[in-house]
Amino acid sequence: MGGNVIGRERELEQLRAFLDVRGDSPQLLVLEGPAGIGKSTLLAAALAEATAARVLSARPTEAERDLPYVGLLDLLEPALGEVLPALPPPRRRALEAALLFADSPEEPVDGRAVGLGVRDALHELVRCEPVLVAVDDVPWLDQSSADALAVALHRISGPLRVLLTRRSSEPVTALEQSLGAATPLVMGPMSLGALHRVLHDRLGRSFSRPTLLRLHELSGGNPLYALELAQSAEPETDPLRPLAVPSSLEALFRSRLNALPPATRAALELLSVLGAPSLGLMERAGVTADELAPAVSARVVDYERSALRFTHPIFAAVVYEDLALRRPALHRRAANLAADPLSRARHLALATELPDSSVAEQLEAAAELATGRAALALAAELLEHALRLTLLGDEARSRRALRTAKAQLAAGEWQRARALLEGLRETVSAGPLRAEVLLALAETEHDDLAVPLLQEAQREAASDRDIRARVALDLAWAERFRAGFPHALEGTLSALQLLENDDLALRVDGLGQLVALASVVGDVRLPTYRAEAQRLAAQVAEPRLRAELTAVSVGRATEANELHLRSLAFHGLLQHWQERDELLAAELLWELSWVELWGGRWELAWSHAEQSRDVVVQYGVEKNQDYIATAWIAAHLGRVDVALAEAERGLVLSDEQIGFRPPLLQAAPGLVALWGGDAAAALPYLEKADAVARTLGWSAAGARPWTPDLVQSLAEVGRTGEAASVLQVWESDASRVSDDWSLARARSSRGLLLAAEGRLGESAEEFRCAVERLDAVDDVFGRARAQLVLGRVLRRERKKKASRDALQNALQAFELLGASVWAARTTSELGSIGGRTREHGLTPAERRVADLAAAGRTNREVAAELVLGERTVEGHLSRVYAKLGVRSRTELARLLR
């Protein structure tokens, strides 16, 4: 590296270190400095020497900044033939459609799927060799490409290096921000000696020292500016006379351009509008190679990958700025040349200055096409142009402004969307259109703040049945944390009554909302609602809507009995959708994780929940609920640190997103504390979760699955009267809807309270009945917990054999579940009985882990020292606890000492 680079030894050394791709984690480096300082030259040198890596590079231009996926095509085109066949079908199709390698799909391309397709493509490449991704002038990268790269690069591991350049005057781009901490490489002024070598090598002549000093001073050590100044200087410049230089940077570049023949300057005007066209396209526009030759010789233009580009973006900016009144005509000419309809539409918009309803309609159609390609930023821009070309008094203006606001919302430009919507809110008169404006404005607010907007929209939509239904549905959902879930349920029912039969999409949303609310409220009409979902699913032609309705009819398993059948139903849906719609598959995985948790297949449940969360996070739609399942499953598996971390992340997201902490998330730390042996620490979490749930109207016993643990915590701290009251309410709620699963667990809680009162015989009989009931509903964990406490009760009755049998059955179930904490506790109980137990000696690996854990090391520290995974350490410790009959690190340390 550096054969053609002068005076940049420090920067070259940093680049060499950065490009040492032996490391196995992605790294980002940003070359920054003023225009002309040599960033592109240094980047070119880096790419030339990066022989140990696969190089993917792009040089975006200002003219292409608003065209979708142009930069991404530059980057990936050389490798697409290798990676496309290896991509999952949804991501491959999205990438092919975005890059125009396939016909436009019937359904809109999901920009997040494109980003994940890029991630998978890069992953395929880094599996074989290190990869270097380079983007010159990253601020001019089109937004669609930047968004896709942000998704991809933020979610990839392996020997990957990302090298970007940008001018110091430019703000940090969203792409850089999304990639996190970057190694900065700021390029400062060249030294006098280095600048002298540059001038000599490029111009073939030397300058006197006084002249050289003045060139260095006036250029600020910027080699491009120094070259421009030197080319205009006479060989023997009077040292007392100022150098003949333009008064500003633009004038400096313009003076270079003015030296070109008129025909060449005319060709460059068209080039500044087109961006980076092929020579063939320029020839079709009437521009000959001879006309471009002087610009190439003067290093104003060069060829790259069969495309013509300005050697520096400032040239393009200066030429475009000088177009002034000629700009519309050139854009009209470019529109006639463009083959891509989106490029043609954008040029048409820029060619039209006065209001034109016909052009505005064409731009609206193009915006719809852009949305289908997931080019949301371009769609929003096209709609902004359409709005600009619409007369103030035009009847279409308000409707067009509303559509533009929704497009800006989809593109992530919330401030612009809010500005448009607030303007419409002030100008649109009362009626359905105003209701739609308020409905859209409510989307920019969290639930509680959205309520007043939706209430106003409800009043405005009085004359439009469909809008009233949409507003009513959103309002019912937004009020569930303010007015309670029963209120939200009745509001949803009222909204559904307003829907016309042919509005299937909205009916599906409403029915799904109805089932979700009824499941939490404990509404006895829930079976009827689910039956309606099944009936409607048979009539819906659209596959995704049918799948959503089928999932609704299957329902969540917290209040369900036939867990095996529900598991099969979800697996059937997954088999169909996992290769077609990743987000829908993620929703199904989340639901299935609960089914598998209650069905006793915990590792499978964890796999489903983790995969679901990872997919939605990759798509950038991380929600608080994504962490509920993982927190609960990790707690069941005894992964204490993981459970607490997942719950904490979910609570943080709850505060940010909804301003409310869901009871299931609040209960998770309580489960961890109780199952770790600290009932007093568990109580605040469990009581808070229960109080909030009751206030909100969560009257379904299955919606409050922490209740048996709350009863146990209260009993263990001596508050048996309160425990009995909590249990009575829970049993009543379960009986109302014939929830056999919750009623079976309630029998265990009843046996626990009897034991706390010293009524051991009655307690044992209650637990025997509970074991049978729990076995009938296939509640493996609940049955094992009942057998554990039954064994304790029998031991207190001095029935050693019966106690040992119950405990060994519990231990076998806990081990099959992977419930390490519970298995260790059961082993300890077995050791308390006396006689032969299942303890064995520790393996060497288990002993090493046990010694470090007993010394106070965390699982992460143990894993780092022994070069193991944290899960491996967790597995070793669970077996150590089970073999030695201990329940904590304190007991382990005492025993080993």
PDB file of N, CA, C and O in Angstrom, residues 433-484:
ATOM      1  N   LEU A 433     -62.287  13.164   6.803  1.00  0.00           N
ATOM      2  CA  LEU A 433     -60.879  13.394   6.467  1.00  0.00           C
ATOM      3  C   LEU A 433     -60.108  13.877   7.686  1.00  0.00           C
ATOM      4  O   LEU A 433     -58.967  13.462   7.920  1.00  0.00           O
ATOM      5  N   ARG A 434     -60.720  14.747   8.467  1.00  0.00           N
ATOM      6  CA  ARG A 434     -60.063  15.200   9.697  1.00  0.00           C
ATOM      7  C   ARG A 434     -59.862  14.025  10.659  1.00  0.00           C
ATOM      8  O   ARG A 434     -58.846  13.942  11.351  1.00  0.00           O
ATOM      9  N   ALA A 435     -60.827  13.113  10.679  1.00  0.00           N
ATOM     10  CA  ALA A 435     -60.685  11.924  11.520  1.00  0.00           C
ATOM     11  C   ALA A 435     -59.484  11.089  11.085  1.00  0.00           C
ATOM     12  O   ALA A 435     -58.723  10.570  11.919  1.00  0.00           O
ATOM     13  N   GLU A 436     -59.283  10.958   9.760  1.00  0.00           N
ATOM     14  CA  GLU A 436     -58.122  10.208   9.264  1.00  0.00           C
ATOM     15  C   GLU A 436     -56.827  10.899   9.643  1.00  0.00           C
ATOM     16  O   GLU A 436     -55.824  10.246   9.962  1.00  0.00           O
ATOM     17  N   VAL A 437     -56.811  12.231   9.610  1.00  0.00           N
ATOM     18  CA  VAL A 437     -55.620  12.982  10.012  1.00  0.00           C
ATOM     19  C   VAL A 437     -55.311  12.706  11.481  1.00  0.00           C
ATOM     20  O   VAL A 437     -54.160  12.435  11.860  1.00  0.00           O
ATOM     21  N   LEU A 438     -56.319  12.771  12.327  1.00  0.00           N
ATOM     22  CA  LEU A 438     -56.121  12.519  13.752  1.00  0.00           C
ATOM     23  C   LEU A 438     -55.708  11.075  14.008  1.00  0.00           C
ATOM     24  O   LEU A 438     -54.883  10.794  14.893  1.00  0.00           O
ATOM     25  N   LEU A 439     -56.272  10.164  13.239  1.00  0.00           N
ATOM     26  CA  LEU A 439     -55.914   8.751  13.364  1.00  0.00           C
ATOM     27  C   LEU A 439     -54.436   8.544  13.049  1.00  0.00           C
ATOM     28  O   LEU A 439     -53.720   7.824  13.760  1.00  0.00           O
ATOM     29  N   ALA A 440     -53.961   9.192  11.974  1.00  0.00           N
ATOM     30  CA  ALA A 440     -52.540   9.088  11.619  1.00  0.00           C
ATOM     31  C   ALA A 440     -51.671   9.776  12.659  1.00  0.00           C
ATOM     32  O   ALA A 440     -50.590   9.284  13.005  1.00  0.00           O
ATOM     33  N   LEU A 441     -52.126  10.922  13.159  1.00  0.00           N
ATOM     34  CA  LEU A 441     -51.356  11.640  14.167  1.00  0.00           C
ATOM     35  C   LEU A 441     -51.224  10.806  15.440  1.00  0.00           C
ATOM     36  O   LEU A 441     -50.188  10.854  16.123  1.00  0.00           O
ATOM     37  N   ALA A 442     -52.246  10.032  15.751  1.00  0.00           N
ATOM     38  CA  ALA A 442     -52.195   9.170  16.944  1.00  0.00           C
ATOM     39  C   ALA A 442     -51.121   8.102  16.817  1.00  0.00           C
ATOM     40  O   ALA A 442     -50.600   7.621  17.831  1.00  0.00           O
ATOM     41  N   GLU A 443     -50.777   7.721  15.574  1.00  0.00           N
ATOM     42  CA  GLU A 443     -49.724   6.723  15.380  1.00  0.00           C
ATOM     43  C   GLU A 443     -48.369   7.226  15.841  1.00  0.00           C
ATOM     44  O   GLU A 443     -47.462   6.442  16.106  1.00  0.00           O
ATOM     45  N   THR A 444     -48.198   8.540  15.929  1.00  0.00           N
ATOM     46  CA  THR A 444     -46.927   9.111  16.345  1.00  0.00           C
ATOM     47  C   THR A 444     -46.820   9.214  17.858  1.00  0.00           C
ATOM     48  O   THR A 444     -45.807   9.688  18.368  1.00  0.00           O
ATOM     49  N   GLU A 445     -47.856   8.810  18.575  1.00  0.00           N
ATOM     50  CA  GLU A 445     -47.865   8.924  20.027  1.00  0.00           C
ATOM     51  C   GLU A 445     -47.946   7.554  20.682  1.00  0.00           C
ATOM     52  O   GLU A 445     -48.416   6.589  20.077  1.00  0.00           O
ATOM     53  N   HIS A 446     -47.483   7.471  21.929  1.00  0.00           N
ATOM     54  CA  HIS A 446     -47.684   6.261  22.714  1.00  0.00           C
ATOM     55  C   HIS A 446     -49.160   6.148  23.089  1.00  0.00           C
ATOM     56  O   HIS A 446     -49.934   7.100  22.951  1.00  0.00           O
ATOM     57  N   ASP A 447     -49.528   4.991  23.604  1.00  0.00           N
ATOM     58  CA  ASP A 447     -50.937   4.690  23.862  1.00  0.00           C
ATOM     59  C   ASP A 447     -51.647   5.790  24.639  1.00  0.00           C
ATOM     60  O   ASP A 447     -52.699   6.279  24.227  1.00  0.00           O
ATOM     61  N   ASP A 448     -51.068   6.196  25.774  1.00  0.00           N
ATOM     62  CA  ASP A 448     -51.769   7.130  26.642  1.00  0.00           C
ATOM     63  C   ASP A 448     -51.967   8.489  25.969  1.00  0.00           C
ATOM     64  O   ASP A 448     -53.031   9.100  26.068  1.00  0.00           O
ATOM     65  N   LEU A 449     -50.936   8.979  25.277  1.00  0.00           N
ATOM     66  CA  LEU A 449     -51.033  10.271  24.607  1.00  0.00           C
ATOM     67  C   LEU A 449     -51.891  10.204  23.347  1.00  0.00           C
ATOM     68  O   LEU A 449     -52.374  11.232  22.864  1.00  0.00           O
ATOM     69  N   ALA A 450     -52.057   9.008  22.813  1.00  0.00           N
ATOM     70  CA  ALA A 450     -52.871   8.856  21.608  1.00  0.00           C
ATOM     71  C   ALA A 450     -54.364   8.932  21.908  1.00  0.00           C
ATOM     72  O   ALA A 450     -55.167   9.234  21.025  1.00  0.00           O
ATOM     73  N   VAL A 451     -54.727   8.672  23.148  1.00  0.00           N
ATOM     74  CA  VAL A 451     -56.154   8.588  23.491  1.00  0.00           C
ATOM     75  C   VAL A 451     -56.916   9.872  23.169  1.00  0.00           C
ATOM     76  O   VAL A 451     -57.975   9.826  22.519  1.00  0.00           O
ATOM     77  N   PRO A 452     -56.453  11.072  23.566  1.00  0.00           N
ATOM     78  CA  PRO A 452     -57.220  12.282  23.240  1.00  0.00           C
ATOM     79  C   PRO A 452     -57.387  12.489  21.737  1.00  0.00           C
ATOM     80  O   PRO A 452     -58.455  12.926  21.283  1.00  0.00           O
ATOM     81  N   LEU A 453     -56.347  12.188  20.961  1.00  0.00           N
ATOM     82  CA  LEU A 453     -56.443  12.330  19.511  1.00  0.00           C
ATOM     83  C   LEU A 453     -57.490  11.389  18.946  1.00  0.00           C
ATOM     84  O   LEU A 453     -58.292  11.763  18.076  1.00  0.00           O
ATOM     85  N   LEU A 454     -57.491  10.165  19.430  1.00  0.00           N
ATOM     86  CA  LEU A 454     -58.447   9.178  18.928  1.00  0.00           C
ATOM     87  C   LEU A 454     -59.874   9.510  19.362  1.00  0.00           C
ATOM     88  O   LEU A 454     -60.832   9.256  18.627  1.00  0.00           O
ATOM     89  N   GLN A 455     -60.010  10.079  20.548  1.00  0.00           N
ATOM     90  CA  GLN A 455     -61.353  10.477  20.995  1.00  0.00           C
ATOM     91  C   GLN A 455     -61.910  11.587  20.113  1.00  0.00           C
ATOM     92  O   GLN A 455     -63.094  11.585  19.764  1.00  0.00           O
ATOM     93  N   GLU A 456     -61.039  12.528  19.737  1.00  0.00           N
ATOM     94  CA  GLU A 456     -61.483  13.580  18.820  1.00  0.00           C
ATOM     95  C   GLU A 456     -61.799  12.992  17.448  1.00  0.00           C
ATOM     96  O   GLU A 456     -62.790  13.366  16.804  1.00  0.00           O
ATOM     97  N   ALA A 457     -60.953  12.063  16.990  1.00  0.00           N
ATOM     98  CA  ALA A 457     -61.191  11.417  15.695  1.00  0.00           C
ATOM     99  C   ALA A 457     -62.515  10.670  15.703  1.00  0.00           C
ATOM    100  O   ALA A 457     -63.234  10.631  14.695  1.00  0.00           O
ATOM    101  N   GLN A 458     -62.842  10.093  16.838  1.00  0.00           N
ATOM    102  CA  GLN A 458     -64.106   9.360  16.953  1.00  0.00           C
ATOM    103  C   GLN A 458     -65.299  10.285  16.722  1.00  0.00           C
ATOM    104  O   GLN A 458     -66.271   9.912  16.060  1.00  0.00           O
ATOM    105  N   ARG A 459     -65.204  11.494  17.243  1.00  0.00           N
ATOM    106  CA  ARG A 459     -66.300  12.449  17.047  1.00  0.00           C
ATOM    107  C   ARG A 459     -66.381  12.898  15.586  1.00  0.00           C
ATOM    108  O   ARG A 459     -67.469  13.066  15.034  1.00  0.00           O
ATOM    109  N   GLU A 460     -65.221  13.101  14.958  1.00  0.00           N
ATOM    110  CA  GLU A 460     -65.199  13.581  13.584  1.00  0.00           C
ATOM    111  C   GLU A 460     -65.656  12.521  12.585  1.00  0.00           C
ATOM    112  O   GLU A 460     -66.135  12.845  11.498  1.00  0.00           O
ATOM    113  N   ALA A 461     -65.486  11.248  12.933  1.00  0.00           N
ATOM    114  CA  ALA A 461     -65.786  10.174  11.992  1.00  0.00           C
ATOM    115  C   ALA A 461     -67.221   9.682  12.080  1.00  0.00           C
ATOM    116  O   ALA A 461     -67.554   8.637  11.520  1.00  0.00           O
ATOM    117  N   ALA A 462     -68.063  10.443  12.712  1.00  0.00           N
ATOM    118  CA  ALA A 462     -69.423   9.978  12.978  1.00  0.00           C
ATOM    119  C   ALA A 462     -70.172   9.576  11.717  1.00  0.00           C
ATOM    120  O   ALA A 462     -71.001   8.660  11.730  1.00  0.00           O
ATOM    121  N   SER A 463     -69.888  10.240  10.606  1.00  0.00           N
ATOM    122  CA  SER A 463     -70.648   9.975   9.387  1.00  0.00           C
ATOM    123  C   SER A 463     -70.025   8.907   8.498  1.00  0.00           C
ATOM    124  O   SER A 463     -70.596   8.547   7.470  1.00  0.00           O
ATOM    125  N   ASP A 464     -68.843   8.402   8.855  1.00  0.00           N
ATOM    126  CA  ASP A 464     -68.169   7.395   8.017  1.00  0.00           C
ATOM    127  C   ASP A 464     -67.982   6.120   8.829  1.00  0.00           C
ATOM    128  O   ASP A 464     -67.187   6.044   9.752  1.00  0.00           O
ATOM    129  N   ARG A 465     -68.716   5.101   8.447  1.00  0.00           N
ATOM    130  CA  ARG A 465     -68.753   3.862   9.217  1.00  0.00           C
ATOM    131  C   ARG A 465     -67.387   3.185   9.300  1.00  0.00           C
ATOM    132  O   ARG A 465     -66.953   2.747  10.373  1.00  0.00           O
ATOM    133  N   ASP A 466     -66.677   3.112   8.167  1.00  0.00           N
ATOM    134  CA  ASP A 466     -65.390   2.415   8.152  1.00  0.00           C
ATOM    135  C   ASP A 466     -64.346   3.136   9.000  1.00  0.00           C
ATOM    136  O   ASP A 466     -63.596   2.505   9.755  1.00  0.00           O
ATOM    137  N   ILE A 467     -64.275   4.463   8.867  1.00  0.00           N
ATOM    138  CA  ILE A 467     -63.292   5.210   9.660  1.00  0.00           C
ATOM    139  C   ILE A 467     -63.638   5.130  11.137  1.00  0.00           C
ATOM    140  O   ILE A 467     -62.764   5.004  11.999  1.00  0.00           O
ATOM    141  N   ARG A 468     -64.919   5.191  11.436  1.00  0.00           N
ATOM    142  CA  ARG A 468     -65.340   5.038  12.831  1.00  0.00           C
ATOM    143  C   ARG A 468     -64.866   3.708  13.395  1.00  0.00           C
ATOM    144  O   ARG A 468     -64.409   3.636  14.544  1.00  0.00           O
ATOM    145  N   ALA A 469     -64.947   2.654  12.594  1.00  0.00           N
ATOM    146  CA  ALA A 469     -64.516   1.337  13.057  1.00  0.00           C
ATOM    147  C   ALA A 469     -63.008   1.310  13.302  1.00  0.00           C
ATOM    148  O   ALA A 469     -62.533   0.780  14.317  1.00  0.00           O
ATOM    149  N   ARG A 470     -62.234   1.898  12.371  1.00  0.00           N
ATOM    150  CA  ARG A 470     -60.777   1.932  12.535  1.00  0.00           C
ATOM    151  C   ARG A 470     -60.390   2.714  13.778  1.00  0.00           C
ATOM    152  O   ARG A 470     -59.519   2.298  14.560  1.00  0.00           O
ATOM    153  N   VAL A 471     -61.031   3.871  13.965  1.00  0.00           N
ATOM    154  CA  VAL A 471     -60.735   4.690  15.141  1.00  0.00           C
ATOM    155  C   VAL A 471     -61.132   3.948  16.416  1.00  0.00           C
ATOM    156  O   VAL A 471     -60.386   3.941  17.405  1.00  0.00           O
ATOM    157  N   ALA A 472     -62.278   3.320  16.388  1.00  0.00           N
ATOM    158  CA  ALA A 472     -62.757   2.615  17.583  1.00  0.00           C
ATOM    159  C   ALA A 472     -61.819   1.480  17.972  1.00  0.00           C
ATOM    160  O   ALA A 472     -61.554   1.258  19.162  1.00  0.00           O
ATOM    161  N   LEU A 473     -61.304   0.748  16.979  1.00  0.00           N
ATOM    162  CA  LEU A 473     -60.358  -0.325  17.281  1.00  0.00           C
ATOM    163  C   LEU A 473     -59.087   0.219  17.918  1.00  0.00           C
ATOM    164  O   LEU A 473     -58.617  -0.292  18.940  1.00  0.00           O
ATOM    165  N   ASP A 474     -58.527   1.261  17.311  1.00  0.00           N
ATOM    166  CA  ASP A 474     -57.294   1.833  17.847  1.00  0.00           C
ATOM    167  C   ASP A 474     -57.525   2.435  19.234  1.00  0.00           C
ATOM    168  O   ASP A 474     -56.663   2.333  20.116  1.00  0.00           O
ATOM    169  N   LEU A 475     -58.660   3.068  19.416  1.00  0.00           N
ATOM    170  CA  LEU A 475     -58.948   3.684  20.706  1.00  0.00           C
ATOM    171  C   LEU A 475     -59.118   2.622  21.795  1.00  0.00           C
ATOM    172  O   LEU A 475     -58.606   2.782  22.916  1.00  0.00           O
ATOM    173  N   ALA A 476     -59.804   1.558  21.460  1.00  0.00           N
ATOM    174  CA  ALA A 476     -59.983   0.484  22.444  1.00  0.00           C
ATOM    175  C   ALA A 476     -58.639  -0.078  22.885  1.00  0.00           C
ATOM    176  O   ALA A 476     -58.396  -0.300  24.073  1.00  0.00           O
ATOM    177  N   TRP A 477     -57.746  -0.281  21.926  1.00  0.00           N
ATOM    178  CA  TRP A 477     -56.436  -0.837  22.255  1.00  0.00           C
ATOM    179  C   TRP A 477     -55.605   0.165  23.053  1.00  0.00           C
ATOM    180  O   TRP A 477     -54.927  -0.201  24.018  1.00  0.00           O
ATOM    181  N   ALA A 478     -55.657   1.452  22.677  1.00  0.00           N
ATOM    182  CA  ALA A 478     -54.866   2.470  23.363  1.00  0.00           C
ATOM    183  C   ALA A 478     -55.326   2.671  24.808  1.00  0.00           C
ATOM    184  O   ALA A 478     -54.529   3.047  25.670  1.00  0.00           O
ATOM    185  N   GLU A 479     -56.597   2.410  25.082  1.00  0.00           N
ATOM    186  CA  GLU A 479     -57.135   2.652  26.424  1.00  0.00           C
ATOM    187  C   GLU A 479     -57.008   1.460  27.358  1.00  0.00           C
ATOM    188  O   GLU A 479     -57.422   1.543  28.517  1.00  0.00           O
ATOM    189  N   ARG A 480     -56.420   0.355  26.893  1.00  0.00           N
ATOM    190  CA  ARG A 480     -56.397  -0.845  27.725  1.00  0.00           C
ATOM    191  C   ARG A 480     -55.595  -0.646  29.014  1.00  0.00           C
ATOM    192  O   ARG A 480     -55.884  -1.291  30.031  1.00  0.00           O
ATOM    193  N   PHE A 481     -54.582   0.234  28.994  1.00  0.00           N
ATOM    194  CA  PHE A 481     -53.807   0.492  30.204  1.00  0.00           C
ATOM    195  C   PHE A 481     -54.337   1.701  30.986  1.00  0.00           C
ATOM    196  O   PHE A 481     -53.876   1.973  32.075  1.00  0.00           O
ATOM    197  N   ARG A 482     -55.283   2.422  30.396  1.00  0.00           N
ATOM    198  CA  ARG A 482     -55.856   3.587  31.083  1.00  0.00           C
ATOM    199  C   ARG A 482     -57.205   3.215  31.698  1.00  0.00           C
ATOM    200  O   ARG A 482     -57.430   3.459  32.882  1.00  0.00           O
ATOM    201  N   ALA A 483     -58.075   2.658  30.907  1.00  0.00           N
ATOM    202  CA  ALA A 483     -59.421   2.330  31.382  1.00  0.00           C
ATOM    203  C   ALA A 483     -59.578   0.862  31.754  1.00  0.00           C
ATOM    204  O   ALA A 483     -60.612   0.468  32.303  1.00  0.00           O
ATOM    205  N   GLY A 484     -58.579   0.040  31.470  1.00  0.00           N
ATOM    206  CA  GLY A 484     -58.658  -1.366  31.817  1.00  0.00           C
ATOM    207  C   GLY A 484     -59.007  -2.242  30.622  1.00  0.00           C
ATOM    208  O   GLY A 484     -59.594  -1.786  29.636  1.00  0.00           O
TER     209      GLY A 484
END
